[in-house]
Amino acid sequence: MPPRSMPNTSRDHLARRLNAVAEGDREALRDVYDLTSAKLFGVCLRILNDRVEAEDVLQDVYVTVWHKAGRFDAERASPITWLATIARNRAIDRLRALGPARAVARDLDAAEAVADETPDALAQLEASDEAARLKSCLEELEGRARSAILGAFFGGRTYDDLACEAGVPLGTMKSTIRRGLIRLKGCLGE
């Protein structure tokens, strides 16, 4: 998500502070840091996906700002866009410097988010002897309770999501599922 544009007063203030940094004003650099560090840290962290590396890059960003603030041109870019570009470029440079081993590690971490293509819990249960009994007991439940239980426990849906879909309050959905589970437990215990 790109940085949001700042209101003109904040934008003008930041531009003035960058101009003061260009003149060697250390207090102005502190102000620029205070006004922008959270946003720029987010840029670095999003690219690097490593808090320690992002903190290091953020420090490099402000060293660069100290040395290159004179190159800022308010006619060409907003101050936050100029700063975010520096942060982005520094973060990409760091990512490249970390090399392919780092990219492989990130890819392995990202692999955890890939969907598991194995059969879901319901499909696995259907393959067992208990599946027929569970299916029979589920069929004895009232339709809304049955579909809510299947959605919550076999479909991975939240109670809130199920309540919204059914057009009922969350408490009603919780009660429906609870009563259905009590009936299901009774049926399976027979």
PDB file of C-alpha atoms in Angstrom:
ATOM      1  CA  MET A   1       0.000   0.000   0.000  1.00  0.00           C
ATOM      2  CA  PRO A   2       1.588   3.302  -0.993  1.00  0.00           C
ATOM      3  CA  PRO A   3       1.941   5.992   1.638  1.00  0.00           C
ATOM      4  CA  ARG A   4      -1.153   8.151   1.985  1.00  0.00           C
ATOM      5  CA  SER A   5      -0.831  11.730   0.896  1.00  0.00           C
ATOM      6  CA  MET A   6      -0.392  14.139   3.736  1.00  0.00           C
ATOM      7  CA  PRO A   7      -2.590  17.187   4.279  1.00  0.00           C
ATOM      8  CA  ASN A   8      -1.034  20.276   2.690  1.00  0.00           C
ATOM      9  CA  THR A   9      -0.085  21.823   6.040  1.00  0.00           C
ATOM     10  CA  SER A  10       1.803  18.677   7.106  1.00  0.00           C
ATOM     11  CA  ARG A  11       3.251  18.311   3.638  1.00  0.00           C
ATOM     12  CA  ASP A  12       4.478  21.930   3.632  1.00  0.00           C
ATOM     13  CA  HIS A  13       5.864  21.574   7.160  1.00  0.00           C
ATOM     14  CA  LEU A  14       7.763  18.411   6.199  1.00  0.00           C
ATOM     15  CA  ALA A  15       9.099  20.086   3.051  1.00  0.00           C
ATOM     16  CA  ARG A  16      10.354  23.020   5.160  1.00  0.00           C
ATOM     17  CA  ARG A  17      12.002  20.643   7.612  1.00  0.00           C
ATOM     18  CA  LEU A  18      13.728  18.798   4.751  1.00  0.00           C
ATOM     19  CA  ASN A  19      15.027  22.126   3.460  1.00  0.00           C
ATOM     20  CA  ALA A  20      16.365  22.828   6.958  1.00  0.00           C
ATOM     21  CA  VAL A  21      18.067  19.409   6.974  1.00  0.00           C
ATOM     22  CA  ALA A  22      19.720  20.372   3.684  1.00  0.00           C
ATOM     23  CA  GLU A  23      21.172  23.398   5.513  1.00  0.00           C
ATOM     24  CA  GLY A  24      22.638  21.122   8.210  1.00  0.00           C
ATOM     25  CA  ASP A  25      19.949  21.557  10.901  1.00  0.00           C
ATOM     26  CA  ARG A  26      20.153  18.450  13.121  1.00  0.00           C
ATOM     27  CA  GLU A  27      16.949  19.349  14.965  1.00  0.00           C
ATOM     28  CA  ALA A  28      15.139  19.395  11.622  1.00  0.00           C
ATOM     29  CA  LEU A  29      16.410  15.857  10.948  1.00  0.00           C
ATOM     30  CA  ARG A  30      14.991  14.794  14.308  1.00  0.00           C
ATOM     31  CA  ASP A  31      11.635  16.330  13.312  1.00  0.00           C
ATOM     32  CA  VAL A  32      11.694  14.562   9.941  1.00  0.00           C
ATOM     33  CA  TYR A  33      12.457  11.312  11.743  1.00  0.00           C
ATOM     34  CA  ASP A  34       9.631  11.811  14.246  1.00  0.00           C
ATOM     35  CA  LEU A  35       7.153  12.625  11.485  1.00  0.00           C
ATOM     36  CA  THR A  36       8.070   9.822   9.099  1.00  0.00           C
ATOM     37  CA  SER A  37       9.914   6.948  10.792  1.00  0.00           C
ATOM     38  CA  ALA A  38       6.836   4.781  11.419  1.00  0.00           C
ATOM     39  CA  LYS A  39       5.750   4.965   7.783  1.00  0.00           C
ATOM     40  CA  LEU A  40       9.252   4.412   6.406  1.00  0.00           C
ATOM     41  CA  PHE A  41       9.877   1.525   8.790  1.00  0.00           C
ATOM     42  CA  GLY A  42       6.705  -0.078   7.419  1.00  0.00           C
ATOM     43  CA  VAL A  43       8.043   0.279   3.874  1.00  0.00           C
ATOM     44  CA  CYS A  44      11.333  -1.367   4.849  1.00  0.00           C
ATOM     45  CA  LEU A  45       9.687  -4.135   6.847  1.00  0.00           C
ATOM     46  CA  ARG A  46       7.257  -4.972   4.054  1.00  0.00           C
ATOM     47  CA  ILE A  47      10.121  -5.440   1.605  1.00  0.00           C
ATOM     48  CA  LEU A  48      12.594  -7.190   3.900  1.00  0.00           C
ATOM     49  CA  ASN A  49      10.188  -9.146   6.088  1.00  0.00           C
ATOM     50  CA  ASP A  50      12.806  -8.984   8.864  1.00  0.00           C
ATOM     51  CA  ARG A  51      12.555  -6.502  11.717  1.00  0.00           C
ATOM     52  CA  VAL A  52      16.299  -6.281  12.434  1.00  0.00           C
ATOM     53  CA  GLU A  53      17.180  -5.735   8.777  1.00  0.00           C
ATOM     54  CA  ALA A  54      14.386  -3.166   8.439  1.00  0.00           C
ATOM     55  CA  GLU A  55      15.709  -1.250  11.464  1.00  0.00           C
ATOM     56  CA  ASP A  56      19.211  -1.202   9.960  1.00  0.00           C
ATOM     57  CA  VAL A  57      17.909  -0.007   6.615  1.00  0.00           C
ATOM     58  CA  LEU A  58      15.825   2.688   8.314  1.00  0.00           C
ATOM     59  CA  GLN A  59      18.981   4.062   9.906  1.00  0.00           C
ATOM     60  CA  ASP A  60      20.643   4.100   6.477  1.00  0.00           C
ATOM     61  CA  VAL A  61      17.623   5.973   5.108  1.00  0.00           C
ATOM     62  CA  TYR A  62      18.061   8.834   7.554  1.00  0.00           C
ATOM     63  CA  VAL A  63      21.810   8.978   6.950  1.00  0.00           C
ATOM     64  CA  THR A  64      20.980   9.304   3.251  1.00  0.00           C
ATOM     65  CA  VAL A  65      18.406  12.000   4.017  1.00  0.00           C
ATOM     66  CA  TRP A  66      21.047  13.901   6.001  1.00  0.00           C
ATOM     67  CA  HIS A  67      23.448  13.811   3.067  1.00  0.00           C
ATOM     68  CA  LYS A  68      20.989  14.270   0.216  1.00  0.00           C
ATOM     69  CA  ALA A  69      18.214  16.505   1.579  1.00  0.00           C
ATOM     70  CA  GLY A  70      19.429  19.234  -0.758  1.00  0.00           C
ATOM     71  CA  ARG A  71      18.250  17.117  -3.688  1.00  0.00           C
ATOM     72  CA  PHE A  72      14.648  17.177  -2.503  1.00  0.00           C
ATOM     73  CA  ASP A  73      12.483  19.201  -4.889  1.00  0.00           C
ATOM     74  CA  ALA A  74       8.952  19.934  -3.687  1.00  0.00           C
ATOM     75  CA  GLU A  75       7.942  20.672  -7.285  1.00  0.00           C
ATOM     76  CA  ARG A  76       8.752  17.114  -8.384  1.00  0.00           C
ATOM     77  CA  ALA A  77       7.461  15.031  -5.448  1.00  0.00           C
ATOM     78  CA  SER A  78       5.804  15.273  -2.081  1.00  0.00           C
ATOM     79  CA  PRO A  79       8.212  14.945   0.840  1.00  0.00           C
ATOM     80  CA  ILE A  80       6.783  11.603   1.974  1.00  0.00           C
ATOM     81  CA  THR A  81       6.976  10.193  -1.554  1.00  0.00           C
ATOM     82  CA  TRP A  82      10.615  11.276  -1.816  1.00  0.00           C
ATOM     83  CA  LEU A  83      11.411   9.708   1.570  1.00  0.00           C
ATOM     84  CA  ALA A  84       9.461   6.510   0.819  1.00  0.00           C
ATOM     85  CA  THR A  85      11.353   6.136  -2.452  1.00  0.00           C
ATOM     86  CA  ILE A  86      14.659   6.337  -0.600  1.00  0.00           C
ATOM     87  CA  ALA A  87      13.415   3.761   1.929  1.00  0.00           C
ATOM     88  CA  ARG A  88      12.166   1.448  -0.808  1.00  0.00           C
ATOM     89  CA  ASN A  89      15.402   1.650  -2.775  1.00  0.00           C
ATOM     90  CA  ARG A  90      17.557   1.067   0.322  1.00  0.00           C
ATOM     91  CA  ALA A  91      15.431  -1.916   1.342  1.00  0.00           C
ATOM     92  CA  ILE A  92      15.641  -3.446  -2.132  1.00  0.00           C
ATOM     93  CA  ASP A  93      19.411  -2.903  -2.149  1.00  0.00           C
ATOM     94  CA  ARG A  94      19.659  -4.677   1.210  1.00  0.00           C
ATOM     95  CA  LEU A  95      17.485  -7.534  -0.018  1.00  0.00           C
ATOM     96  CA  ARG A  96      19.756  -7.984  -3.018  1.00  0.00           C
ATOM     97  CA  ALA A  97      22.854  -7.811  -0.826  1.00  0.00           C
ATOM     98  CA  LEU A  98      21.492 -10.575   1.390  1.00  0.00           C
ATOM     99  CA  GLY A  99      21.645 -12.804  -1.666  1.00  0.00           C
ATOM    100  CA  PRO A 100      19.798 -15.847  -2.918  1.00  0.00           C
ATOM    101  CA  ALA A 101      20.143 -17.807   0.337  1.00  0.00           C
ATOM    102  CA  ARG A 102      17.992 -15.170   2.018  1.00  0.00           C
ATOM    103  CA  ALA A 103      15.427 -15.358  -0.793  1.00  0.00           C
ATOM    104  CA  VAL A 104      15.247 -19.159  -0.439  1.00  0.00           C
ATOM    105  CA  ALA A 105      14.679 -18.807   3.308  1.00  0.00           C
ATOM    106  CA  ARG A 106      11.882 -16.288   2.665  1.00  0.00           C
ATOM    107  CA  ASP A 107      10.351 -18.624   0.078  1.00  0.00           C
ATOM    108  CA  LEU A 108      10.398 -21.481   2.608  1.00  0.00           C
ATOM    109  CA  ASP A 109       8.716 -19.254   5.187  1.00  0.00           C
ATOM    110  CA  ALA A 110       6.104 -18.274   2.617  1.00  0.00           C
ATOM    111  CA  ALA A 111       5.472 -21.952   1.829  1.00  0.00           C
ATOM    112  CA  GLU A 112       3.632 -22.265   5.141  1.00  0.00           C
ATOM    113  CA  ALA A 113       0.896 -20.038   3.737  1.00  0.00           C
ATOM    114  CA  VAL A 114       0.290 -22.304   0.726  1.00  0.00           C
ATOM    115  CA  ALA A 115      -2.973 -24.219   0.942  1.00  0.00           C
ATOM    116  CA  ASP A 116      -2.741 -27.889   1.843  1.00  0.00           C
ATOM    117  CA  GLU A 117      -4.180 -29.942  -1.012  1.00  0.00           C
ATOM    118  CA  THR A 118      -4.804 -33.023   1.142  1.00  0.00           C
ATOM    119  CA  PRO A 119      -8.428 -33.917   1.790  1.00  0.00           C
ATOM    120  CA  ASP A 120     -10.115 -31.791   4.437  1.00  0.00           C
ATOM    121  CA  ALA A 121     -11.272 -33.146   7.791  1.00  0.00           C
ATOM    122  CA  LEU A 122     -14.703 -34.176   6.509  1.00  0.00           C
ATOM    123  CA  ALA A 123     -13.263 -36.061   3.526  1.00  0.00           C
ATOM    124  CA  GLN A 124     -10.883 -37.933   5.829  1.00  0.00           C
ATOM    125  CA  LEU A 125     -13.707 -38.819   8.213  1.00  0.00           C
ATOM    126  CA  GLU A 126     -15.816 -40.144   5.358  1.00  0.00           C
ATOM    127  CA  ALA A 127     -13.074 -42.676   4.693  1.00  0.00           C
ATOM    128  CA  SER A 128     -13.313 -44.124   8.198  1.00  0.00           C
ATOM    129  CA  ASP A 129     -15.842 -46.463   9.820  1.00  0.00           C
ATOM    130  CA  GLU A 130     -16.983 -43.692  12.155  1.00  0.00           C
ATOM    131  CA  ALA A 131     -17.969 -41.537   9.210  1.00  0.00           C
ATOM    132  CA  ALA A 132     -21.199 -43.412   8.587  1.00  0.00           C
ATOM    133  CA  ARG A 133     -22.247 -42.994  12.223  1.00  0.00           C
ATOM    134  CA  LEU A 134     -21.337 -39.301  12.275  1.00  0.00           C
ATOM    135  CA  LYS A 135     -23.122 -38.712   8.976  1.00  0.00           C
ATOM    136  CA  SER A 136     -26.243 -40.423  10.271  1.00  0.00           C
ATOM    137  CA  CYS A 137     -26.226 -38.324  13.453  1.00  0.00           C
ATOM    138  CA  LEU A 138     -25.616 -35.113  11.493  1.00  0.00           C
ATOM    139  CA  GLU A 139     -28.629 -35.914   9.292  1.00  0.00           C
ATOM    140  CA  GLU A 140     -30.821 -36.125  12.406  1.00  0.00           C
ATOM    141  CA  LEU A 141     -30.003 -32.509  13.273  1.00  0.00           C
ATOM    142  CA  GLU A 142     -32.179 -29.586  12.233  1.00  0.00           C
ATOM    143  CA  GLY A 143     -30.897 -28.163   8.899  1.00  0.00           C
ATOM    144  CA  ARG A 144     -29.575 -24.839  10.246  1.00  0.00           C
ATOM    145  CA  ALA A 145     -27.679 -26.542  13.100  1.00  0.00           C
ATOM    146  CA  ARG A 146     -26.267 -29.163  10.728  1.00  0.00           C
ATOM    147  CA  SER A 147     -25.006 -26.631   8.185  1.00  0.00           C
ATOM    148  CA  ALA A 148     -23.571 -24.386  10.936  1.00  0.00           C
ATOM    149  CA  ILE A 149     -21.677 -27.291  12.530  1.00  0.00           C
ATOM    150  CA  LEU A 150     -20.377 -28.476   9.177  1.00  0.00           C
ATOM    151  CA  GLY A 151     -19.293 -24.930   8.283  1.00  0.00           C
ATOM    152  CA  ALA A 152     -17.608 -24.252  11.629  1.00  0.00           C
ATOM    153  CA  PHE A 153     -15.926 -27.578  12.329  1.00  0.00           C
ATOM    154  CA  PHE A 154     -15.313 -29.013   8.889  1.00  0.00           C
ATOM    155  CA  GLY A 155     -15.225 -25.880   6.755  1.00  0.00           C
ATOM    156  CA  GLY A 156     -13.063 -23.773   9.064  1.00  0.00           C
ATOM    157  CA  ARG A 157     -15.528 -20.860   9.087  1.00  0.00           C
ATOM    158  CA  THR A 158     -15.942 -18.529  12.049  1.00  0.00           C
ATOM    159  CA  TYR A 159     -19.145 -18.252  14.038  1.00  0.00           C
ATOM    160  CA  ASP A 160     -19.315 -14.584  13.062  1.00  0.00           C
ATOM    161  CA  ASP A 161     -19.064 -15.450   9.361  1.00  0.00           C
ATOM    162  CA  LEU A 162     -21.789 -18.091   9.712  1.00  0.00           C
ATOM    163  CA  ALA A 163     -24.041 -15.660  11.615  1.00  0.00           C
ATOM    164  CA  CYS A 164     -23.627 -12.994   8.916  1.00  0.00           C
ATOM    165  CA  GLU A 165     -24.408 -15.473   6.169  1.00  0.00           C
ATOM    166  CA  ALA A 166     -27.503 -16.752   7.994  1.00  0.00           C
ATOM    167  CA  GLY A 167     -28.622 -13.230   8.862  1.00  0.00           C
ATOM    168  CA  VAL A 168     -28.832 -13.940  12.606  1.00  0.00           C
ATOM    169  CA  PRO A 169     -27.085 -12.392  15.616  1.00  0.00           C
ATOM    170  CA  LEU A 170     -23.779 -13.948  16.688  1.00  0.00           C
ATOM    171  CA  GLY A 171     -25.287 -15.138  19.994  1.00  0.00           C
ATOM    172  CA  THR A 172     -28.054 -16.957  18.136  1.00  0.00           C
ATOM    173  CA  MET A 173     -25.509 -18.717  15.925  1.00  0.00           C
ATOM    174  CA  LYS A 174     -23.452 -19.761  18.963  1.00  0.00           C
ATOM    175  CA  SER A 175     -26.580 -21.130  20.657  1.00  0.00           C
ATOM    176  CA  THR A 176     -27.621 -22.987  17.511  1.00  0.00           C
ATOM    177  CA  ILE A 177     -24.222 -24.638  17.238  1.00  0.00           C
ATOM    178  CA  ARG A 178     -24.053 -25.418  20.968  1.00  0.00           C
ATOM    179  CA  ARG A 179     -27.505 -27.072  20.954  1.00  0.00           C
ATOM    180  CA  GLY A 180     -26.611 -28.966  17.793  1.00  0.00           C
ATOM    181  CA  LEU A 181     -23.379 -30.243  19.339  1.00  0.00           C
ATOM    182  CA  ILE A 182     -25.260 -31.424  22.431  1.00  0.00           C
ATOM    183  CA  ARG A 183     -27.692 -33.356  20.212  1.00  0.00           C
ATOM    184  CA  LEU A 184     -24.819 -34.708  18.127  1.00  0.00           C
ATOM    185  CA  LYS A 185     -22.944 -35.878  21.239  1.00  0.00           C
ATOM    186  CA  GLY A 186     -26.091 -37.594  22.497  1.00  0.00           C
ATOM    187  CA  CYS A 187     -26.616 -39.361  19.170  1.00  0.00           C
ATOM    188  CA  LEU A 188     -23.002 -40.517  18.936  1.00  0.00           C
ATOM    189  CA  GLY A 189     -23.117 -41.755  22.548  1.00  0.00           C
ATOM    190  CA  GLU A 190     -26.063 -44.104  21.901  1.00  0.00           C
TER     191      GLU A 190
END
